[in-house]
CSV table of C-alpha atoms in Angstrom, one decimal:
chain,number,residue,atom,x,y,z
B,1,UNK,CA,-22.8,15.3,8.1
B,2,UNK,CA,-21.9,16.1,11.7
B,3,UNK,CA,-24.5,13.8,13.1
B,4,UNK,CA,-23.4,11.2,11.0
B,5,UNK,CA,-20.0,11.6,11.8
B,6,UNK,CA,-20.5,11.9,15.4
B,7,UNK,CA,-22.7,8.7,15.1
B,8,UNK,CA,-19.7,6.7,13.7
B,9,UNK,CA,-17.2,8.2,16.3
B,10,UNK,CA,-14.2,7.8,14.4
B,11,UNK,CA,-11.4,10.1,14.4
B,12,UNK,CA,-12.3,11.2,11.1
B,13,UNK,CA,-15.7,10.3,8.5
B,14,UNK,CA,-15.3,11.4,4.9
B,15,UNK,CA,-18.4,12.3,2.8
B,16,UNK,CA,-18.4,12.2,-0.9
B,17,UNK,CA,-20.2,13.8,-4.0
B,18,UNK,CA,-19.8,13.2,-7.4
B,19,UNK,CA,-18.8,16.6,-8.9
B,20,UNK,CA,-18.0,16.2,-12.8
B,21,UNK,CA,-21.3,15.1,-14.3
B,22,UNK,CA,-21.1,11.8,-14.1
B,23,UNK,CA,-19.1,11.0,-16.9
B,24,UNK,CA,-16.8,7.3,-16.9
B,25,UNK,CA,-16.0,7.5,-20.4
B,26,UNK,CA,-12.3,6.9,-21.5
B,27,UNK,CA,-11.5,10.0,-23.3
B,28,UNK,CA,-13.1,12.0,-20.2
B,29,UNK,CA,-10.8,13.8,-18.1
B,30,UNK,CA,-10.0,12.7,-14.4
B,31,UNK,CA,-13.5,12.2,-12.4
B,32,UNK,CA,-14.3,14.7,-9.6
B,33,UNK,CA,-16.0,14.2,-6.5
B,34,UNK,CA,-16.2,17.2,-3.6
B,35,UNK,CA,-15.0,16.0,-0.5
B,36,UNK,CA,-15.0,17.0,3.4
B,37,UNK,CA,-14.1,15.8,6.8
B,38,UNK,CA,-15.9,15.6,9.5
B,39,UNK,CA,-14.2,14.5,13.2
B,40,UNK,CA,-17.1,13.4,16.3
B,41,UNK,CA,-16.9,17.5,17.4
B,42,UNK,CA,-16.2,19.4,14.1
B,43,UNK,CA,-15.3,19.6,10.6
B,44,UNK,CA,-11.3,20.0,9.4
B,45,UNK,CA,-9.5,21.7,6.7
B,46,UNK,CA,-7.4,18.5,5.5
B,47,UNK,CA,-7.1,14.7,6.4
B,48,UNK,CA,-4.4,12.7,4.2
B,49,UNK,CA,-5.8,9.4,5.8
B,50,UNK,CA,-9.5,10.0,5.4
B,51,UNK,CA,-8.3,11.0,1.4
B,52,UNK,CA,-6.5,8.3,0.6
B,53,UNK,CA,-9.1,6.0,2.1
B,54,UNK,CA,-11.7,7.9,-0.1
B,55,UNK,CA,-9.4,7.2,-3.1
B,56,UNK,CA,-8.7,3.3,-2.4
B,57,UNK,CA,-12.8,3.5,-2.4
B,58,UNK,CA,-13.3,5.0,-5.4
B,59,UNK,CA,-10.7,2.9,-7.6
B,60,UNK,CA,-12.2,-0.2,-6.1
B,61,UNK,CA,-15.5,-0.1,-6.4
B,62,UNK,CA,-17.0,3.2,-8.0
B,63,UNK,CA,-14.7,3.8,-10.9
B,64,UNK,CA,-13.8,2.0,-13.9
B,65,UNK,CA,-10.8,0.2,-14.4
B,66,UNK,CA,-9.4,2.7,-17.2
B,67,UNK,CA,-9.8,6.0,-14.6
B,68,UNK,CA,-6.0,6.4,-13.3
B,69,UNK,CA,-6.6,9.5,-11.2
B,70,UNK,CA,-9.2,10.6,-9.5
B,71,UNK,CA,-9.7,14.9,-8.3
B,72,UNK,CA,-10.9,16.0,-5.0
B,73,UNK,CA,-12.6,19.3,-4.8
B,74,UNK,CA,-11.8,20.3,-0.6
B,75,UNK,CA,-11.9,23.0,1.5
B,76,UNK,CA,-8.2,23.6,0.6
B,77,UNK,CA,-7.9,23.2,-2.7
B,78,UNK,CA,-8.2,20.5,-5.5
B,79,UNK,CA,-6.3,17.6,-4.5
B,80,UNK,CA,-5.3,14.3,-7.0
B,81,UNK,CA,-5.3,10.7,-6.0
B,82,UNK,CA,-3.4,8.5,-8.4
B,83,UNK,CA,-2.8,5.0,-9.4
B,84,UNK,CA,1.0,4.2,-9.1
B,85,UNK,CA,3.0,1.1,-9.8
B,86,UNK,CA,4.8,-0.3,-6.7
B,87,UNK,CA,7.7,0.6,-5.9
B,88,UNK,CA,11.3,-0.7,-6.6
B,89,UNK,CA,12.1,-3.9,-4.6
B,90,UNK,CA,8.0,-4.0,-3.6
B,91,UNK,CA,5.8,-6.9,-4.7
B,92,UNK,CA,2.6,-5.2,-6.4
B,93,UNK,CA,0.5,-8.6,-6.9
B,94,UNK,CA,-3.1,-7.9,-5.8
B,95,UNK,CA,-2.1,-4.7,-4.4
B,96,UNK,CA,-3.2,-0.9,-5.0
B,97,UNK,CA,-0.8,1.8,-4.8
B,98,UNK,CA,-1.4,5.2,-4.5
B,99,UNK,CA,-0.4,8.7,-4.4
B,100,UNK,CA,-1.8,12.0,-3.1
B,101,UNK,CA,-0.5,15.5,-4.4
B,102,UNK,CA,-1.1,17.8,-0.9
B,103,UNK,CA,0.2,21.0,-0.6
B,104,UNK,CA,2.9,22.5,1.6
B,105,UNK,CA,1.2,23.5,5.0
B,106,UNK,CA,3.8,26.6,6.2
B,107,UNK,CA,4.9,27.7,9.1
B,108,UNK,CA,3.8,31.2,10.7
B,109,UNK,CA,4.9,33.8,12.8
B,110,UNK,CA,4.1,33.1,16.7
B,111,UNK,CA,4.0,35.1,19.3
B,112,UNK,CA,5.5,33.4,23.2
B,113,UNK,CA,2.3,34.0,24.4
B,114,UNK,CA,0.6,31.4,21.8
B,115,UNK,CA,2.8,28.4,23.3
B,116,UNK,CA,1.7,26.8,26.4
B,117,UNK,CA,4.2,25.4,28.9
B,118,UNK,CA,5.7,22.5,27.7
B,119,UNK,CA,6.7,20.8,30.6
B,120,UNK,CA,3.3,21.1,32.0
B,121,UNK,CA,2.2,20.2,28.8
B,122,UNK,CA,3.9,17.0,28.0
B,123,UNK,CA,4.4,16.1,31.7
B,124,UNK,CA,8.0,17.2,32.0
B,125,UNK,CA,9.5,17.0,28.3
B,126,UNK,CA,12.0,19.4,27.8
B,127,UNK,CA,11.4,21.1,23.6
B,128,UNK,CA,14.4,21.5,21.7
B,129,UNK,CA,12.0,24.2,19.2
B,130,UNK,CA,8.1,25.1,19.1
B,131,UNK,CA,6.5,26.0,15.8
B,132,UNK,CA,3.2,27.4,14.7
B,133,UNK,CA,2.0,25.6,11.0
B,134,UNK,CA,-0.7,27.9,9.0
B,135,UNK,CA,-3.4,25.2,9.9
B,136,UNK,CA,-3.1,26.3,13.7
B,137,UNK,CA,-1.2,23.2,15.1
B,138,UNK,CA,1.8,23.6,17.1
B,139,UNK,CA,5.0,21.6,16.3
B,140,UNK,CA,7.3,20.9,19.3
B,141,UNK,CA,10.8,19.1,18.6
B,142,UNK,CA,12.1,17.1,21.2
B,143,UNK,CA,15.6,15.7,21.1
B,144,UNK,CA,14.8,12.0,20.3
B,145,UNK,CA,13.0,9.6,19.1
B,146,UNK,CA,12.5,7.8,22.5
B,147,UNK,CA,11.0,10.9,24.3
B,148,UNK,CA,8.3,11.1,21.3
B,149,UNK,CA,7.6,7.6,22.5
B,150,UNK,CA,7.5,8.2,26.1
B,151,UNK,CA,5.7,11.0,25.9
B,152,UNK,CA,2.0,10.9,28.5
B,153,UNK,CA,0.8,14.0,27.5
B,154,UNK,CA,-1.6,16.0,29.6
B,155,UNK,CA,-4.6,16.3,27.5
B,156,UNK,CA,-6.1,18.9,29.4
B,157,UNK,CA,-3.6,21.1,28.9
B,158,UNK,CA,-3.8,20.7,25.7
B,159,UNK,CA,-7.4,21.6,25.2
B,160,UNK,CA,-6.9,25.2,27.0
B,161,UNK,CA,-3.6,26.0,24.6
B,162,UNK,CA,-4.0,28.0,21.5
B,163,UNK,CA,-3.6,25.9,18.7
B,164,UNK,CA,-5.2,23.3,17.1
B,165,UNK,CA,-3.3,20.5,18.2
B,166,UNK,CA,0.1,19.7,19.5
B,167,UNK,CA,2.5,17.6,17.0
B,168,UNK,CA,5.5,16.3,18.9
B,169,UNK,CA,8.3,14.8,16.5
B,170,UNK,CA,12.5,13.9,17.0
B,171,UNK,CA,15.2,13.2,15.2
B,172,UNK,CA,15.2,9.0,14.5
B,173,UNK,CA,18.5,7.2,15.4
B,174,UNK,CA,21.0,7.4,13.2
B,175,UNK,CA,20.8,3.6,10.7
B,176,UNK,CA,16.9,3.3,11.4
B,177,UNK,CA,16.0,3.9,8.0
B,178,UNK,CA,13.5,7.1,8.9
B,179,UNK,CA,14.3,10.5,9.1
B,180,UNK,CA,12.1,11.1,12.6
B,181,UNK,CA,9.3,10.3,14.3
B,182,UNK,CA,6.1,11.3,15.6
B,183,UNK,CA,2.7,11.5,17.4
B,184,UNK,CA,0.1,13.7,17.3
B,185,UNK,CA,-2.7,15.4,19.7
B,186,UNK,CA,-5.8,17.1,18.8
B,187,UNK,CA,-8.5,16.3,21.9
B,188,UNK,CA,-10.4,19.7,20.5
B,189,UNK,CA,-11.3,18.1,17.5
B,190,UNK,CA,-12.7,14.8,19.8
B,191,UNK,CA,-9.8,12.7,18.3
B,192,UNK,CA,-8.8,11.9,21.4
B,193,UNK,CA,-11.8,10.3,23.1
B,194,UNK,CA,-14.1,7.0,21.4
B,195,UNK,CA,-16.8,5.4,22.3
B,196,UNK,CA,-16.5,7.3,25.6
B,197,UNK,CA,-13.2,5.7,26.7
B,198,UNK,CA,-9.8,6.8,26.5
B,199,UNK,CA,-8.3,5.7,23.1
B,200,UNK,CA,-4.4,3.9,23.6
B,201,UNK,CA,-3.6,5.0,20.4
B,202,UNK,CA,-3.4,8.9,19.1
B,203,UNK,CA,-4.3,10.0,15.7
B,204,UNK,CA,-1.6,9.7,13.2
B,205,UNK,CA,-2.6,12.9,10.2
B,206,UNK,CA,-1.2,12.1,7.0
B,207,UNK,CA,-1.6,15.8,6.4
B,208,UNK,CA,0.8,16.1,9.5
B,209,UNK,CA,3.5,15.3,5.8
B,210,UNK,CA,2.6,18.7,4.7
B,211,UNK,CA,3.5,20.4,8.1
B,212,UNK,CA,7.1,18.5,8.5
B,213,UNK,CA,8.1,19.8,4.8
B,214,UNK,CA,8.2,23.6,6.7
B,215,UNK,CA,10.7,23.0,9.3
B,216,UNK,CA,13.1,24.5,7.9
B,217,UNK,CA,11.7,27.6,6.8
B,218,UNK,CA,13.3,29.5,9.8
B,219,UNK,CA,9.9,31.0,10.4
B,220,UNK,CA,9.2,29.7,13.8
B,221,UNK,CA,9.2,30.4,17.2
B,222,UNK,CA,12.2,28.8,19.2
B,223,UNK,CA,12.9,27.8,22.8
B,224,UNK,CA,16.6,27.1,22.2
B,225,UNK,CA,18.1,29.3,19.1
B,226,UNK,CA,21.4,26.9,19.3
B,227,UNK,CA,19.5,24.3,18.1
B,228,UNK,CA,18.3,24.6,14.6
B,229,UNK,CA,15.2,22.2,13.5
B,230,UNK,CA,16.4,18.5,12.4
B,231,UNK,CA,13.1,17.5,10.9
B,232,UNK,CA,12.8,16.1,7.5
B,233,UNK,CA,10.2,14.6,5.2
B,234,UNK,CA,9.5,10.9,4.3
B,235,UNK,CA,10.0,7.6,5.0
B,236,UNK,CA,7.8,7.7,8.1
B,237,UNK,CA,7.0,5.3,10.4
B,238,UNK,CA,3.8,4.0,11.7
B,239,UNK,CA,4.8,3.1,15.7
B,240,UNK,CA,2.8,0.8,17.8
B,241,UNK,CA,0.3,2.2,20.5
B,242,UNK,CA,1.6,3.3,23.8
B,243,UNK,CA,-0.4,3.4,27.0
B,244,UNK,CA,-1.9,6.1,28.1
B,245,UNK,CA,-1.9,7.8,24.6
């Protein structure tokens, strides 16, 4: 699966197997398939993007029309992919909607010697809070939405730092709709690099939903105590690419 995925050099390449005995029969519970991720370099715990891709596939094209829900058997757990009708005020004509059920990633203890230098890091950024999530990324909060768009971060630095990847996120301005924004760097994982070039546009982890849900568990390690973290969950925002990232 790592060849393959490395072949395809995507950020990530799900792989499927049908894990419930094949059965498609109405009365049969939700159909189960086992599912992983693979990125060019490695294999990760959780990809929202990757799943709900895999879902979209399955409901339009493998399974019949009566299966409403399909379960994911992971590396973190049984997941469920459901069909959902569109929402309020949102035409649903020839469309699919669906929803995952992920879990809460949490945030851990950190020590100051985890975290790199930010400055260095994000080429002069200044971080209102760092955090450490359970699945190794760091979270850094920056004061607003237009330094997580300016941001050229300096992806070397980023390889040699101790977590996973670096999630940088602010507060949205107030009337936008959204509660913040945010990018997201993980050049360990080869997400950074395709097809040998420089990509202009970063990753975006749906799973990164499960981290943002933890801000506020005061569990963290902060640069600034006088400034508590403003994060919050959903609506997000999908931003355009920016040079350089």
């Amino acid at each position: 699966m790592q060849a393959v995925a490395a072949e395809f050099n995507l950020s990530e390449t799900a792989f499927l197997l049908r894990d419930d005995g094949g059965s498609l029969s109405p009365a049969a519970a939700a159909p189960r398939f086992q599912l992983r991720w693979f990125t060019p370099a490695a294999e990760v715990d959780l990809c929202g993007h990757a799943t709900l891709a895999s879902a979209h596939f399955l409901f339009t094209s493998v399974l019949a029309e009566h299966n409403a829900a399909v379960e994911f058997a992971t590396k973190s757990g049984v997941f469920i992919a459901k069909k959902v009708p569109a929402a309020t005020g949102v035409s649903g004509e020839g469309k699919l909607f669906i929803e995952l059920d992920f879990p809460m990633i949490d945030f851990v203890e950190c020590h100051p010697s985890e975290l790199p230098s930010i400055p260095e890091t994000l080429n002069g950024a200044t971080a209102v809070s760092v955090h450490k999530s359970a699945a190794g990324d760091l979270i850094v909060e920056l004061s607003s939405e237009k330094e997580v768009a300016d941001i050229h971060p300096n992806i070397s630095e980023i390889k040699e730092c101790s977590g996973t990847g670096i999630m940088i996120t602010g507060p949205a301005p107030a009337g936008s709709g959204y509660d913040f924004f945010t990018r997201y760097f993980c050049p360990k994982f080869g997400n950074w690099h395709r097809r040998g070039l420089s990509t202009k546009r970063n990753p975006v982890p749906g799973a990164g939903s499960c981290i943002q849900e933890s801000a506020n568990s005061g569990r963290s390690c902060h640069y600034d105590d006088r400034h508590p973290p403003s994060l919050a969950s959903s609506p997000c925002k999908l931003g355009d690419p920016k040079d350089g990232s």
